[in-house]
C-alpha atoms as a PDB file:
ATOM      1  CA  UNK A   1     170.400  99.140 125.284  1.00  0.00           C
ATOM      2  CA  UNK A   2     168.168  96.574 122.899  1.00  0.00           C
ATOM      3  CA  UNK A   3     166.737  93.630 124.124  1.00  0.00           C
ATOM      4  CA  UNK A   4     167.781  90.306 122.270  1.00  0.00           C
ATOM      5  CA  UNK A   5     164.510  88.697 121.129  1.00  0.00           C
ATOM      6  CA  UNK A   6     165.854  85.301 121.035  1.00  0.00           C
ATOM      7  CA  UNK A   7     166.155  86.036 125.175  1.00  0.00           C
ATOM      8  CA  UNK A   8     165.491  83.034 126.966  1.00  0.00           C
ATOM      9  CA  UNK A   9     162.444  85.617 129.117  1.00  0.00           C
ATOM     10  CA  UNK A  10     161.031  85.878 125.655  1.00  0.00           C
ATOM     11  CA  UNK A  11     161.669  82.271 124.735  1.00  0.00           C
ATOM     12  CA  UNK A  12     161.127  79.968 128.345  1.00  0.00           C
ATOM     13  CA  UNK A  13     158.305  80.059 130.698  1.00  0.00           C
ATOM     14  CA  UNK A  14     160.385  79.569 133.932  1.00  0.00           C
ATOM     15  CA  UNK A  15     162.987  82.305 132.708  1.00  0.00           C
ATOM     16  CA  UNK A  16     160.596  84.798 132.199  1.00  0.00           C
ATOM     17  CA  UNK A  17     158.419  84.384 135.533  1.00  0.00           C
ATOM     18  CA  UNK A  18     161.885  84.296 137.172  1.00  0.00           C
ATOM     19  CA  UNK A  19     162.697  87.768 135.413  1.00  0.00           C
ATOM     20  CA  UNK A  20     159.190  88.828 136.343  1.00  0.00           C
ATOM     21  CA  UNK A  21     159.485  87.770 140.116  1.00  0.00           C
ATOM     22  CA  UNK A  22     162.694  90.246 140.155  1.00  0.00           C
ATOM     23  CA  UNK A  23     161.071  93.001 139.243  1.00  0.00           C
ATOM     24  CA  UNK A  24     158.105  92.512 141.140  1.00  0.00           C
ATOM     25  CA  UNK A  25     159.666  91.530 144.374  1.00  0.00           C
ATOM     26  CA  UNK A  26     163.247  93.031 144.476  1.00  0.00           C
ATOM     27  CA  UNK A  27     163.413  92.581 148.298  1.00  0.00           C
ATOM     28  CA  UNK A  28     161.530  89.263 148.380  1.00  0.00           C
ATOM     29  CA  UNK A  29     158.728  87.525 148.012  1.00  0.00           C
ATOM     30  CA  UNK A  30     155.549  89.364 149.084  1.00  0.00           C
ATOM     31  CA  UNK A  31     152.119  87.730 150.427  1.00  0.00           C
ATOM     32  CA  UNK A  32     149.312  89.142 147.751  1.00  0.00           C
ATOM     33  CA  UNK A  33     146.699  88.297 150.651  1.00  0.00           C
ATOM     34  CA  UNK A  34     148.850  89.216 154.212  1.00  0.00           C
ATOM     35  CA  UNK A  35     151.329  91.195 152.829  1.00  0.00           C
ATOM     36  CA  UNK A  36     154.432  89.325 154.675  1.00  0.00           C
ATOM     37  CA  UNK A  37     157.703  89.839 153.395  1.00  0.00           C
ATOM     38  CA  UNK A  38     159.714  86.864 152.629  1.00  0.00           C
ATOM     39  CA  UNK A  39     158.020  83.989 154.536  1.00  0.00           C
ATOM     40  CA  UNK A  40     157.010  81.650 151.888  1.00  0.00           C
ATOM     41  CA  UNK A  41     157.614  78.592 149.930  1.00  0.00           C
ATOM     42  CA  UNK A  42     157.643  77.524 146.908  1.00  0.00           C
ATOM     43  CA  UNK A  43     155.230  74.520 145.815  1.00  0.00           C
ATOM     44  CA  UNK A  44     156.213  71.607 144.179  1.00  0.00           C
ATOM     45  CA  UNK A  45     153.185  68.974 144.104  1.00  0.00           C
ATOM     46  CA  UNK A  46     152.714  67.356 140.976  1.00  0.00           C
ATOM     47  CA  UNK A  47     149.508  69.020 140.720  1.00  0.00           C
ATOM     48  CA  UNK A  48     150.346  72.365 141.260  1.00  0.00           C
ATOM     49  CA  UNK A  49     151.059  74.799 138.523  1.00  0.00           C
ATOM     50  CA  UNK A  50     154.770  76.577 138.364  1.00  0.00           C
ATOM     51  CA  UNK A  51     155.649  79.141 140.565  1.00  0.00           C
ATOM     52  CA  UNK A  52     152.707  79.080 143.151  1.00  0.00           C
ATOM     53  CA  UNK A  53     153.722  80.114 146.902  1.00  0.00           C
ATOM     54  CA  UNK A  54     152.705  79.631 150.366  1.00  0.00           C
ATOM     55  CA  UNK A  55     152.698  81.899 152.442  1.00  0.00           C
ATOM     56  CA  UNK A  56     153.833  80.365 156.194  1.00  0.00           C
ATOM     57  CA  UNK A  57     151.914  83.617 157.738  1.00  0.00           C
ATOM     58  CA  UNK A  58     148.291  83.469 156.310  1.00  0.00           C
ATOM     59  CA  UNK A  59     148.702  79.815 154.964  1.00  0.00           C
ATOM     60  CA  UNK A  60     147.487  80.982 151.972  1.00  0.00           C
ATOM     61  CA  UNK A  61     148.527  80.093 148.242  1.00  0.00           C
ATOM     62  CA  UNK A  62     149.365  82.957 146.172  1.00  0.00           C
ATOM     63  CA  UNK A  63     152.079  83.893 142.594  1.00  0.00           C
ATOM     64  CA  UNK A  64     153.983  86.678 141.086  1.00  0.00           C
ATOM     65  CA  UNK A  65     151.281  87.311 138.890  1.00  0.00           C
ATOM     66  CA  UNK A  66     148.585  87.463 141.066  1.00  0.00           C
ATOM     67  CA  UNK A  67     146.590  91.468 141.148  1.00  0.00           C
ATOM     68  CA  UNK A  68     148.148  92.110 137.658  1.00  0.00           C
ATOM     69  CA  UNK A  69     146.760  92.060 134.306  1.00  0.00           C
ATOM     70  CA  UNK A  70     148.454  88.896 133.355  1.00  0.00           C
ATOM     71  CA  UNK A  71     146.276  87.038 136.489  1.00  0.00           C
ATOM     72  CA  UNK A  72     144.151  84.477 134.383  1.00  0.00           C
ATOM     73  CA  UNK A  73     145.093  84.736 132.039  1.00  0.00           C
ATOM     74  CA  UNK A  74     146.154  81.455 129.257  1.00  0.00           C
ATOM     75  CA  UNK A  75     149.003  83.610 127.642  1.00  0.00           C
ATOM     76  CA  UNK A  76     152.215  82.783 128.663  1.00  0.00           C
ATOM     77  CA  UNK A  77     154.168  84.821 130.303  1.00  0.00           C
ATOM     78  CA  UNK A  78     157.391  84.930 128.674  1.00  0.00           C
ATOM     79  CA  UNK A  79     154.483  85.999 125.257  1.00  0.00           C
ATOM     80  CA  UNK A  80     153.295  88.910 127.781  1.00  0.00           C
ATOM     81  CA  UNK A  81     157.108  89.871 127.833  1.00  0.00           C
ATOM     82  CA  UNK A  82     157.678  90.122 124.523  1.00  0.00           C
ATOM     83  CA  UNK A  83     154.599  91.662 123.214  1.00  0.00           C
ATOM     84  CA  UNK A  84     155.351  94.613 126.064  1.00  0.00           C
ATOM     85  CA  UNK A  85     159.001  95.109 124.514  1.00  0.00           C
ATOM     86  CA  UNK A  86     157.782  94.757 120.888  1.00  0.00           C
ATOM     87  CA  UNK A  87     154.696  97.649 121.955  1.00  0.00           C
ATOM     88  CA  UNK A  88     157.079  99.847 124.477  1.00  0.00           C
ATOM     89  CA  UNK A  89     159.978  99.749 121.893  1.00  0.00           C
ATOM     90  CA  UNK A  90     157.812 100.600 118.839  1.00  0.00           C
ATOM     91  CA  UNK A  91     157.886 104.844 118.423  1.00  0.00           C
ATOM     92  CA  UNK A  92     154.513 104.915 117.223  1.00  0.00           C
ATOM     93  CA  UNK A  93     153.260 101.916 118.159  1.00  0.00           C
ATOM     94  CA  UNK A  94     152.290  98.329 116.989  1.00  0.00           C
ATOM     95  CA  UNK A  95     149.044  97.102 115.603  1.00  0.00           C
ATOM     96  CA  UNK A  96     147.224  94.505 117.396  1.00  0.00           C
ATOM     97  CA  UNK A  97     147.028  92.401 114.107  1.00  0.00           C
ATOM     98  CA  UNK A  98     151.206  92.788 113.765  1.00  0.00           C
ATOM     99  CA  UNK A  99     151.219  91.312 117.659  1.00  0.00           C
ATOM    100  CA  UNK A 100     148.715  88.759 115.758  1.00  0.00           C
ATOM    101  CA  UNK A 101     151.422  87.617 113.225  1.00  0.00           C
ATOM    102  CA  UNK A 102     154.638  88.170 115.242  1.00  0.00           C
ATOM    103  CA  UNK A 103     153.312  85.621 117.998  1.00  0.00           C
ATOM    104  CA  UNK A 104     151.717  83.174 116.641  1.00  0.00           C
ATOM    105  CA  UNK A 105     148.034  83.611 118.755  1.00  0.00           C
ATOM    106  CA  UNK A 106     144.729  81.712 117.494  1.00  0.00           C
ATOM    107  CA  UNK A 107     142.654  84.431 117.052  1.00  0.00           C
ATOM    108  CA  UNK A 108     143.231  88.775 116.393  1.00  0.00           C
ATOM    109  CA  UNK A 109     141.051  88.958 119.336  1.00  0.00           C
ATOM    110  CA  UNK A 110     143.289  87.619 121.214  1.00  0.00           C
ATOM    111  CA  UNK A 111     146.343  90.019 120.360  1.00  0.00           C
ATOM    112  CA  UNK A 112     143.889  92.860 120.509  1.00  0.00           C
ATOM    113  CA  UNK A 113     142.884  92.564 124.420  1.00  0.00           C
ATOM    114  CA  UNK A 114     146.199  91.576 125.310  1.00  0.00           C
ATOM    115  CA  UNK A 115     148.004  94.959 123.912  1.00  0.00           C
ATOM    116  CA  UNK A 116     144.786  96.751 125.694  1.00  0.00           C
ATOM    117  CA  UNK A 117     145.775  95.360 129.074  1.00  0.00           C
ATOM    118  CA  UNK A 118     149.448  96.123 128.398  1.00  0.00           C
ATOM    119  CA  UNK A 119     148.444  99.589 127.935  1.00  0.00           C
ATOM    120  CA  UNK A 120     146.840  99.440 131.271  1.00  0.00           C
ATOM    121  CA  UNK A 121     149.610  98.397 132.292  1.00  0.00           C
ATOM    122  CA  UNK A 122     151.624 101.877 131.248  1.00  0.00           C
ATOM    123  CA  UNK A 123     148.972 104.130 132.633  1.00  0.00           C
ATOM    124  CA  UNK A 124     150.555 106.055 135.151  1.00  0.00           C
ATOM    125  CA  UNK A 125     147.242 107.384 136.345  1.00  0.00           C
ATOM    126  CA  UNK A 126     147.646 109.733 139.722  1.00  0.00           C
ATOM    127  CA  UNK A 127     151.419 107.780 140.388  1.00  0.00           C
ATOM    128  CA  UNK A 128     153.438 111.272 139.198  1.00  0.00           C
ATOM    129  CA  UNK A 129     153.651 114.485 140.745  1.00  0.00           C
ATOM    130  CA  UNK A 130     152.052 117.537 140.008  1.00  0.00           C
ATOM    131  CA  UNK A 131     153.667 118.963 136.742  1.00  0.00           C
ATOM    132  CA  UNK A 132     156.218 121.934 136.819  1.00  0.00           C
ATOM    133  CA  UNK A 133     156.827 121.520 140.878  1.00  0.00           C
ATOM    134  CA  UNK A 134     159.997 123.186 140.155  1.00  0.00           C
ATOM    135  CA  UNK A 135     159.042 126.341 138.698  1.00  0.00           C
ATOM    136  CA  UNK A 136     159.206 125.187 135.201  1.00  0.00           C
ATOM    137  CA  UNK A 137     157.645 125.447 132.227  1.00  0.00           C
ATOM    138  CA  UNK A 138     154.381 123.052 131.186  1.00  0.00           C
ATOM    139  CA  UNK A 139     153.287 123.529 127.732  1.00  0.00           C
ATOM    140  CA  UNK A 140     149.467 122.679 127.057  1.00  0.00           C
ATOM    141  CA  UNK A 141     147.526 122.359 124.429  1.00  0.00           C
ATOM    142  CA  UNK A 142     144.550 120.239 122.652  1.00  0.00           C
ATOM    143  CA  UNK A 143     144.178 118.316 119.357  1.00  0.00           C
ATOM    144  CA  UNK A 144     141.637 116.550 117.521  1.00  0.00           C
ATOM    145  CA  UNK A 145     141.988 112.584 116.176  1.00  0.00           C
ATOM    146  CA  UNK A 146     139.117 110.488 114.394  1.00  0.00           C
ATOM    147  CA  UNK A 147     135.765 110.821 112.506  1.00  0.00           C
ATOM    148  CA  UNK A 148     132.594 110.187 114.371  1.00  0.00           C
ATOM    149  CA  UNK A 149     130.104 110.176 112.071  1.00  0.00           C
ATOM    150  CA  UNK A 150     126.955 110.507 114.654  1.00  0.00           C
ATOM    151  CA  UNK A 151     128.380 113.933 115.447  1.00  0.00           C
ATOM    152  CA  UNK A 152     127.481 116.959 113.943  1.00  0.00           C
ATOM    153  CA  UNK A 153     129.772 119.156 112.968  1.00  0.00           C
ATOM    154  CA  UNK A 154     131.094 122.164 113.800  1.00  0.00           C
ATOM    155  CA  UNK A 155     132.892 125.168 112.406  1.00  0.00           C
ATOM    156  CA  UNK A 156     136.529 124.694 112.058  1.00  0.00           C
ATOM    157  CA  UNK A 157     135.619 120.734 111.570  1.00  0.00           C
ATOM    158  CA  UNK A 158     136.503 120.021 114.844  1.00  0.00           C
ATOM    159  CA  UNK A 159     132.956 119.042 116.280  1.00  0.00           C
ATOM    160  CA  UNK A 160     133.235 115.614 114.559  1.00  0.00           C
ATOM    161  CA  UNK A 161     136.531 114.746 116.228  1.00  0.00           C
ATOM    162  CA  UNK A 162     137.827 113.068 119.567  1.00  0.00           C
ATOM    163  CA  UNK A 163     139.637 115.685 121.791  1.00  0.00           C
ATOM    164  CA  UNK A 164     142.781 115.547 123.531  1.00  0.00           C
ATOM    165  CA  UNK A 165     143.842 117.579 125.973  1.00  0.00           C
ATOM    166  CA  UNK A 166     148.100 117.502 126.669  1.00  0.00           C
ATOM    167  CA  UNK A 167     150.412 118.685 129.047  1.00  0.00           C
ATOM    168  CA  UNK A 168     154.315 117.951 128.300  1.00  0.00           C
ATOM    169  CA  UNK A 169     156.561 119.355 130.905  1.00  0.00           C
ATOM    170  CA  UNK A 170     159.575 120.596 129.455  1.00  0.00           C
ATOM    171  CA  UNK A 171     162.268 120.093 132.040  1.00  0.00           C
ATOM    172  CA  UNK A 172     161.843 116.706 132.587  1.00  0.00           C
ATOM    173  CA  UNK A 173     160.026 115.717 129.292  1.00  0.00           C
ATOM    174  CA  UNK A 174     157.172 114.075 131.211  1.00  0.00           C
ATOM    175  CA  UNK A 175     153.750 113.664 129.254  1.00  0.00           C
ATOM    176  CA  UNK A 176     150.039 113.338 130.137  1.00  0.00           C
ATOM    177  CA  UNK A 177     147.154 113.377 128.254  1.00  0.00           C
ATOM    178  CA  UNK A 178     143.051 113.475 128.636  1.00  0.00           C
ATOM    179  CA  UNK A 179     140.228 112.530 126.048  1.00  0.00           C
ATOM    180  CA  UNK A 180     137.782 115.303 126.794  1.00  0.00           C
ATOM    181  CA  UNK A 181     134.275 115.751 125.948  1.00  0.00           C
ATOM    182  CA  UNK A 182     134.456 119.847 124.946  1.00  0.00           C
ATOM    183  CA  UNK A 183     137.271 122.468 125.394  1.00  0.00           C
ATOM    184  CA  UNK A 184     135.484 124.685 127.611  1.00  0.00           C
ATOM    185  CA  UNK A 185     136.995 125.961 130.664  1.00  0.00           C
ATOM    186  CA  UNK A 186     134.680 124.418 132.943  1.00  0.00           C
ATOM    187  CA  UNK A 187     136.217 120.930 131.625  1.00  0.00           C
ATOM    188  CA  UNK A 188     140.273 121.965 131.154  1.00  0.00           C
ATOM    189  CA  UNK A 189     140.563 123.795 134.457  1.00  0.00           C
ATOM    190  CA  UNK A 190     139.942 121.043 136.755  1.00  0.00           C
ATOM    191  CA  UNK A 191     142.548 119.070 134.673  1.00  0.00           C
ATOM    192  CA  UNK A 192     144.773 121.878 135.057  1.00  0.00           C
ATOM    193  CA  UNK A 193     144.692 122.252 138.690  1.00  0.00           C
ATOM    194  CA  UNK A 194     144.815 118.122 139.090  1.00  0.00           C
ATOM    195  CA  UNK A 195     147.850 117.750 137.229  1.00  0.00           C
ATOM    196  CA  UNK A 196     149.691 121.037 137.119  1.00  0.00           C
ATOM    197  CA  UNK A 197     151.320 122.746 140.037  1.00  0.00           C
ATOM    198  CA  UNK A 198     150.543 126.230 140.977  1.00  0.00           C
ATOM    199  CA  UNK A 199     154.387 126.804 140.413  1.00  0.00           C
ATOM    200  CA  UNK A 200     154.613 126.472 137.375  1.00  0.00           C
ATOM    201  CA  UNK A 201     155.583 128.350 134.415  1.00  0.00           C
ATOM    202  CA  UNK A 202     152.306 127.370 132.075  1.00  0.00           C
ATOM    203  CA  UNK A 203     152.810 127.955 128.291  1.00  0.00           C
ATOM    204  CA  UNK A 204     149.725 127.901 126.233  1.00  0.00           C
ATOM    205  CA  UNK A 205     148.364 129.834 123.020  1.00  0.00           C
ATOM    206  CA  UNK A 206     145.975 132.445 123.177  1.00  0.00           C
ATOM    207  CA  UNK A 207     142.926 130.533 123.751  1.00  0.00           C
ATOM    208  CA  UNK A 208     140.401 132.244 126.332  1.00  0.00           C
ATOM    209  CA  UNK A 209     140.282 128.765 128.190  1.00  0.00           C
ATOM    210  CA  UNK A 210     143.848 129.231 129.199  1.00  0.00           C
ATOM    211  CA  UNK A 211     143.982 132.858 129.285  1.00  0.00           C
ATOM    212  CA  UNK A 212     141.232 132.753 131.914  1.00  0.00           C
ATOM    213  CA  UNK A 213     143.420 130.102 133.711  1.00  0.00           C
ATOM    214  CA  UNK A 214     146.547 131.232 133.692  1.00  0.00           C
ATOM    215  CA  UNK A 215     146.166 133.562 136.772  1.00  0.00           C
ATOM    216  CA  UNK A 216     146.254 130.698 138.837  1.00  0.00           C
ATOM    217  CA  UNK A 217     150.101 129.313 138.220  1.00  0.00           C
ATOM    218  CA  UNK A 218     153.460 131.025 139.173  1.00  0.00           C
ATOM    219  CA  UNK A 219     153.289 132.318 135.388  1.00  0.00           C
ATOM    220  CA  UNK A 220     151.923 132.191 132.114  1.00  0.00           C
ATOM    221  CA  UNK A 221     153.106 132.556 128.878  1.00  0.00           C
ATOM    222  CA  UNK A 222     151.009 133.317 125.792  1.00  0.00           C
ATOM    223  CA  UNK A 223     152.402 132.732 121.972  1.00  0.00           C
ATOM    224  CA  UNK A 224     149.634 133.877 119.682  1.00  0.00           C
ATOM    225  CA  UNK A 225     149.029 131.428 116.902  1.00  0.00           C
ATOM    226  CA  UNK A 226     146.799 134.226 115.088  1.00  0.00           C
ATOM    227  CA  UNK A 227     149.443 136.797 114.248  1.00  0.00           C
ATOM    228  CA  UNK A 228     151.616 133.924 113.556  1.00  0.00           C
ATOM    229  CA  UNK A 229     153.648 134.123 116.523  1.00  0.00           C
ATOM    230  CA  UNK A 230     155.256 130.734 117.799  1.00  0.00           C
ATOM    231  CA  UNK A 231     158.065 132.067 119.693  1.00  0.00           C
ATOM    232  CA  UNK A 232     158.113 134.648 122.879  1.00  0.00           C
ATOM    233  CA  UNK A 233     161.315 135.802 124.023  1.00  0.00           C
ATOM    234  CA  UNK A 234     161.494 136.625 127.931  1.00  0.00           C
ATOM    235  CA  UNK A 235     162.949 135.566 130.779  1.00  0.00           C
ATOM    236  CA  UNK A 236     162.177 132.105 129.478  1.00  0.00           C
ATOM    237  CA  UNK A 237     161.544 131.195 126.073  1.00  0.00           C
ATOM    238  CA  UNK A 238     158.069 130.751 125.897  1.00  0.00           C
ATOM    239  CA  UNK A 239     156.811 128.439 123.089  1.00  0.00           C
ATOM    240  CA  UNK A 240     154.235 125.332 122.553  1.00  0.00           C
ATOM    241  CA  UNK A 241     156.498 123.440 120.171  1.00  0.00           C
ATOM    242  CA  UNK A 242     157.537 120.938 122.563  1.00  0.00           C
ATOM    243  CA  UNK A 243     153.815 119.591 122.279  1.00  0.00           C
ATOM    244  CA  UNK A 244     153.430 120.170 118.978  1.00  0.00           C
ATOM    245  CA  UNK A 245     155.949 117.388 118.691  1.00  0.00           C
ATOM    246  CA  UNK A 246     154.708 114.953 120.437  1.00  0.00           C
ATOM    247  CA  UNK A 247     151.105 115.527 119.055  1.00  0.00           C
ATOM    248  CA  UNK A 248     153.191 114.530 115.600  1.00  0.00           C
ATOM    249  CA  UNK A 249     154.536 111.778 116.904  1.00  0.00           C
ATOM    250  CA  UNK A 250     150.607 110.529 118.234  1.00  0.00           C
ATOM    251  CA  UNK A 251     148.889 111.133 114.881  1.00  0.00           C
ATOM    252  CA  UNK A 252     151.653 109.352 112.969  1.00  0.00           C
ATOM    253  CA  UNK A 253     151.057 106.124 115.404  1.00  0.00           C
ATOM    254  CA  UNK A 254     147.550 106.424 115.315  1.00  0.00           C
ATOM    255  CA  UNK A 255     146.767 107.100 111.440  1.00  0.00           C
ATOM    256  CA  UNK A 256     149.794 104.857 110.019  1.00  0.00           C
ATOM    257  CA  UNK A 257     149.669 102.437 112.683  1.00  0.00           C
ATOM    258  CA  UNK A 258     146.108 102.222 114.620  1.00  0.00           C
ATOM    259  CA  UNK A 259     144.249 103.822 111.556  1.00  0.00           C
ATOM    260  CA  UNK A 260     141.179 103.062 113.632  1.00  0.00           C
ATOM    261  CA  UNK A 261     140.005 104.049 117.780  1.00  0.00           C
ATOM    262  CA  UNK A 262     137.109 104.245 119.403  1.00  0.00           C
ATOM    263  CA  UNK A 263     135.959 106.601 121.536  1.00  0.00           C
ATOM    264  CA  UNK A 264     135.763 104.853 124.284  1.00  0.00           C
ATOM    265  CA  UNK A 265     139.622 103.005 124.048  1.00  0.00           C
ATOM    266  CA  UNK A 266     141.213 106.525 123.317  1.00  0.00           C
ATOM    267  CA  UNK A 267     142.200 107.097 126.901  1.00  0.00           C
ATOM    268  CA  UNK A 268     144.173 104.039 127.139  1.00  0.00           C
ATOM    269  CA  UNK A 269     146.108 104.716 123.811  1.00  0.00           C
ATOM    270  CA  UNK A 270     147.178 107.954 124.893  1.00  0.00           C
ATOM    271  CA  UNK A 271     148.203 106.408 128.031  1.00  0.00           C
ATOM    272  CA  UNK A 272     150.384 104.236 125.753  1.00  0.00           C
ATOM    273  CA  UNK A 273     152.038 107.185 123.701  1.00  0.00           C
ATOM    274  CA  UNK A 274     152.801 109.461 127.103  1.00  0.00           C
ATOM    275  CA  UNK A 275     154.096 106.375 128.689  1.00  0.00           C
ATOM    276  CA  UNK A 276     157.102 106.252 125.898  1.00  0.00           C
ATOM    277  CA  UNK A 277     157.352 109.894 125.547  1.00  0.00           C
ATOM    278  CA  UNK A 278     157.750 109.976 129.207  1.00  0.00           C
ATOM    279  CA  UNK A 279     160.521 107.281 129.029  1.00  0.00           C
ATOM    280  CA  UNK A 280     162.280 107.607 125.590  1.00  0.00           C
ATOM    281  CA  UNK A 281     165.629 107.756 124.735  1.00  0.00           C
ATOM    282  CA  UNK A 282     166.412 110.777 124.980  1.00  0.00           C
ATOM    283  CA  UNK A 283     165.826 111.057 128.367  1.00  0.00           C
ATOM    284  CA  UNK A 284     168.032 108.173 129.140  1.00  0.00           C
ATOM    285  CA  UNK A 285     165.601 105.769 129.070  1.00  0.00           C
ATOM    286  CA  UNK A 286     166.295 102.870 126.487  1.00  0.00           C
ATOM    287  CA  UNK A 287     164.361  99.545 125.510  1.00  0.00           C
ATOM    288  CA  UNK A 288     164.900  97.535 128.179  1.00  0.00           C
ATOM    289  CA  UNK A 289     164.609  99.823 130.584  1.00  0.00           C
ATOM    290  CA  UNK A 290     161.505 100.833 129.549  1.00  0.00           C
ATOM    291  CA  UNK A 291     159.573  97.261 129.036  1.00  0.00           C
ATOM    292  CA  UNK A 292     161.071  96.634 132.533  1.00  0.00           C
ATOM    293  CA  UNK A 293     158.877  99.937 133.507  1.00  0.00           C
ATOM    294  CA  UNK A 294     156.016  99.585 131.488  1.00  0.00           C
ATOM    295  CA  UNK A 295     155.717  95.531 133.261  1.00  0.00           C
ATOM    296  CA  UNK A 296     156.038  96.617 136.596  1.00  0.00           C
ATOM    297  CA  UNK A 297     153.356  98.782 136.003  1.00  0.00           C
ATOM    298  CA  UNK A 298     151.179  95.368 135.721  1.00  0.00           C
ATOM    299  CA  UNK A 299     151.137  95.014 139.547  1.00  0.00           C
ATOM    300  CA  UNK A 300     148.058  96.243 141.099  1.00  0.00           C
ATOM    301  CA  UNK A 301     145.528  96.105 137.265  1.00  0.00           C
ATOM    302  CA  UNK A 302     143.144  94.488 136.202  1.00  0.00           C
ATOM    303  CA  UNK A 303     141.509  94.210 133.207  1.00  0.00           C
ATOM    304  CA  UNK A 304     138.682  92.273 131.730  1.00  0.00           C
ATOM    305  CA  UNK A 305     137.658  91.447 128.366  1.00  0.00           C
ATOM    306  CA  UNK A 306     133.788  93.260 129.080  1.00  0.00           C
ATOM    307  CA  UNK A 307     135.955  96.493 130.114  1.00  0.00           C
ATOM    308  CA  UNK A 308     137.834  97.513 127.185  1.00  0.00           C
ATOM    309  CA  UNK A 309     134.311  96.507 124.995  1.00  0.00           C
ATOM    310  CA  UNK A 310     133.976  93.819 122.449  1.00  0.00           C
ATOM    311  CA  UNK A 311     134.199  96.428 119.435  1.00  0.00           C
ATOM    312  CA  UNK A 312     137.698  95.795 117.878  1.00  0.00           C
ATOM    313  CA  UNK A 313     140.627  98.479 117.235  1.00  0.00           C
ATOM    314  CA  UNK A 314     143.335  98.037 115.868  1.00  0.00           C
END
C-alpha cells in the first residue's frame, strides 16, 4: 500500500503528532521521566505548546516526541513524516538537496541533518537477532565505495576506497552492513561472531578471511570467484548472488543519488539501505508500513548537529 501525500499527517500538525502518539504509545500514554502507563493529562494553558502531558505520578511535564530525534527540534512534525516516507519509499534513496526542494526548508543544511537523523532513526543497531538462528544460509561479502584521495593506493585499487562489510540472510532477506577499516580477519571475525549465529549455513567466496572463519558456523560454503565459479550445488545451493544484489542496488543509490559520502557518515547510509532491504516489498513490507517502522525507530535517538559533522553530503 502507498501513502497519499496530500495525507492530512503529511499536511496538519495535530494529525500527524496524533498519528505519531499511536505508534509510539499503542497501549497508552507513557511517562518519558517515571515510566507510568496511562496516568496523564493533557495540557491546555494558553502558554503551553500542543501536545505536552503531565504526568499525575512524577508531576512532571513530558510529549510524544520527547528521547527521539525529532526532540528540539523547529521542524514540524507532520515535515518529519513526510520526509521519512519520501526517504523509506525511495529504492535508492533521496538526496538531501531533493528533500531541500520537495519541502520547502530555508537552507540545504537544513534538509541535510534532518535525513541524517532519519537515518538514525532506521539503524537497527544490536535490536535483531543473531543471523541464520535457524540453520540457514548467510551470504557475506565486502565491497568498496568512494575515492579518498589522502590514501594511498593499493593493488587491485581498492586501498583508496571505503569498505563495506555485508551480511544478507537469505531466508528471511534481512540485511546488515559495517564500514570497516581493512579486510583482515582480525577485523571481520569479530563481526562475524557478533552478528552471525554459530548455526548457520555461512556462504562466502574463497577469501582466506572467511575460509579461516568458516570452521566456526554449522557450515560453510565456498563458490570460487577465481575459476569463475558462482554457483555450488549441494545439499543447499550455495551462492553469494543474493548480496551481490543488494551491493547493486547500494552503488546505484549512492553514485546516482548521493554521488558524494564521507567517511565518517558511511555507517549511517548503509544503515539506511539495509533498513529498506530488510523491509521491502517483497518481503511483504510496503510503503506505509515501512515509514511507520522506520519512525518508530525515532524513540530512544538522539542526534545532534556536532555528531553527524558540519562537512555536507549529499
Amino acid at each position: 500500500m502507498t501513502a497519499d501525500l496530500t495525507a492530512p499527517i503529511f499536511t496538519d500538525e495535530d494529525a500527524a503528532r496524533a498519528h505519531f502518539e499511536s505508534l509510539r504509545w499503542p497501549a497508552g500514554r507513557v511517562c518519558a521521566h517515571c515510566g507510568t502507563v496511562g496516568n496523564s493529562t493533557l495540557l491546555q494553558g494558553r502558554s503551553t505548546r500542543p501536545g505536552l502531558y503531565k504526568c499525575r505520578d512524577c508531576r512532571k511535564p513530558f510529549s510524544a516526541i520527547m528521547g527521539t530525534v525529532y526532540e528540539k527540534s523547529h521542524i514540524p512534525l507532520h515535515k518529519w513524516l513526510l520526509a521519512t516516507h519520501l526517504l523509506v519509499s525511495s529504492k535508492k534513496g533521496m538526496s538531501a538537496h531533493q528533500l531541500f526542494r520537495m519541502l520547502g526548508f530555508g537552507s540545504y543544511r537544513t534538509a541535510w541533518f534532518m535525513a541524517h537523523r532519519i537515518r538514525e532513526a532506521m539503524n537497527t543497531g544490536d535490536a535483531d537477532p543473531p543471523m541464520g538462528s535457524d540453520g540457514g544460509p548467510v551470504e557475506v561479502d565486502e565491497t568498496f565505495i568512494g575515492n579518498l584521495k589522502d590514501r594511498p593506493k593499493a593493488r587491485g585499487g581498492a586501498g583508496h576506497k571505503m569498505k563495506v562489510v555485508s551480511l544478507v540472510e537469505r531466508n528471511t532477506g534481512r540485511a546488515r552492513s559495517v564500514v570497516v577499516e581493512d579486510l583482515t580477519l582480525a577485523t571481520i571475525g569479530p563481526i562475524l561472531e557478533a552478528n552471525v549465529s554459530r548455526r548457520a549455513h555461512l556462504m562466502t567466496d574463497e577469501a582466506p578471511r572467511y575460509t579461516s572463519i568458516g570452521w566456526n558456523f554449522e557450515n560453510h560454503g565456498v563458490v570460487n570467484h577465481g575459476k569463475d565459479e558462482y554457483v555450488k550445488y549441494d545439499h543447499v545451493i550455495t551462492h553469494t548472488n543474493t548480496i551481490e544484489g543488494y551491493f547493486s542496488i547500494f552503488k546505484r543509490g549512492m553514485r546516482g543519488v548521493y554521488q558524494h559520502c564521507g567517511e565518517q557518515h558511511l555507517q549511517r547510509y548503509m544503515c539506511e539501505f539495509d533498513f529498506r532491504y530488510s523491509n521491502r516489498v517483497a518481503l511483504g513490507v510496503d510503503d506505509k508500513t515501512r515509514a511507520a517502522r522506520a519512525v518508530k525507530g525515532a524513540v530512544g535517538k538522539r542526534l545532534t548537529y556536532r555528531q553527524p559533522d558540519r562537512q555536507k553530503a549529499a
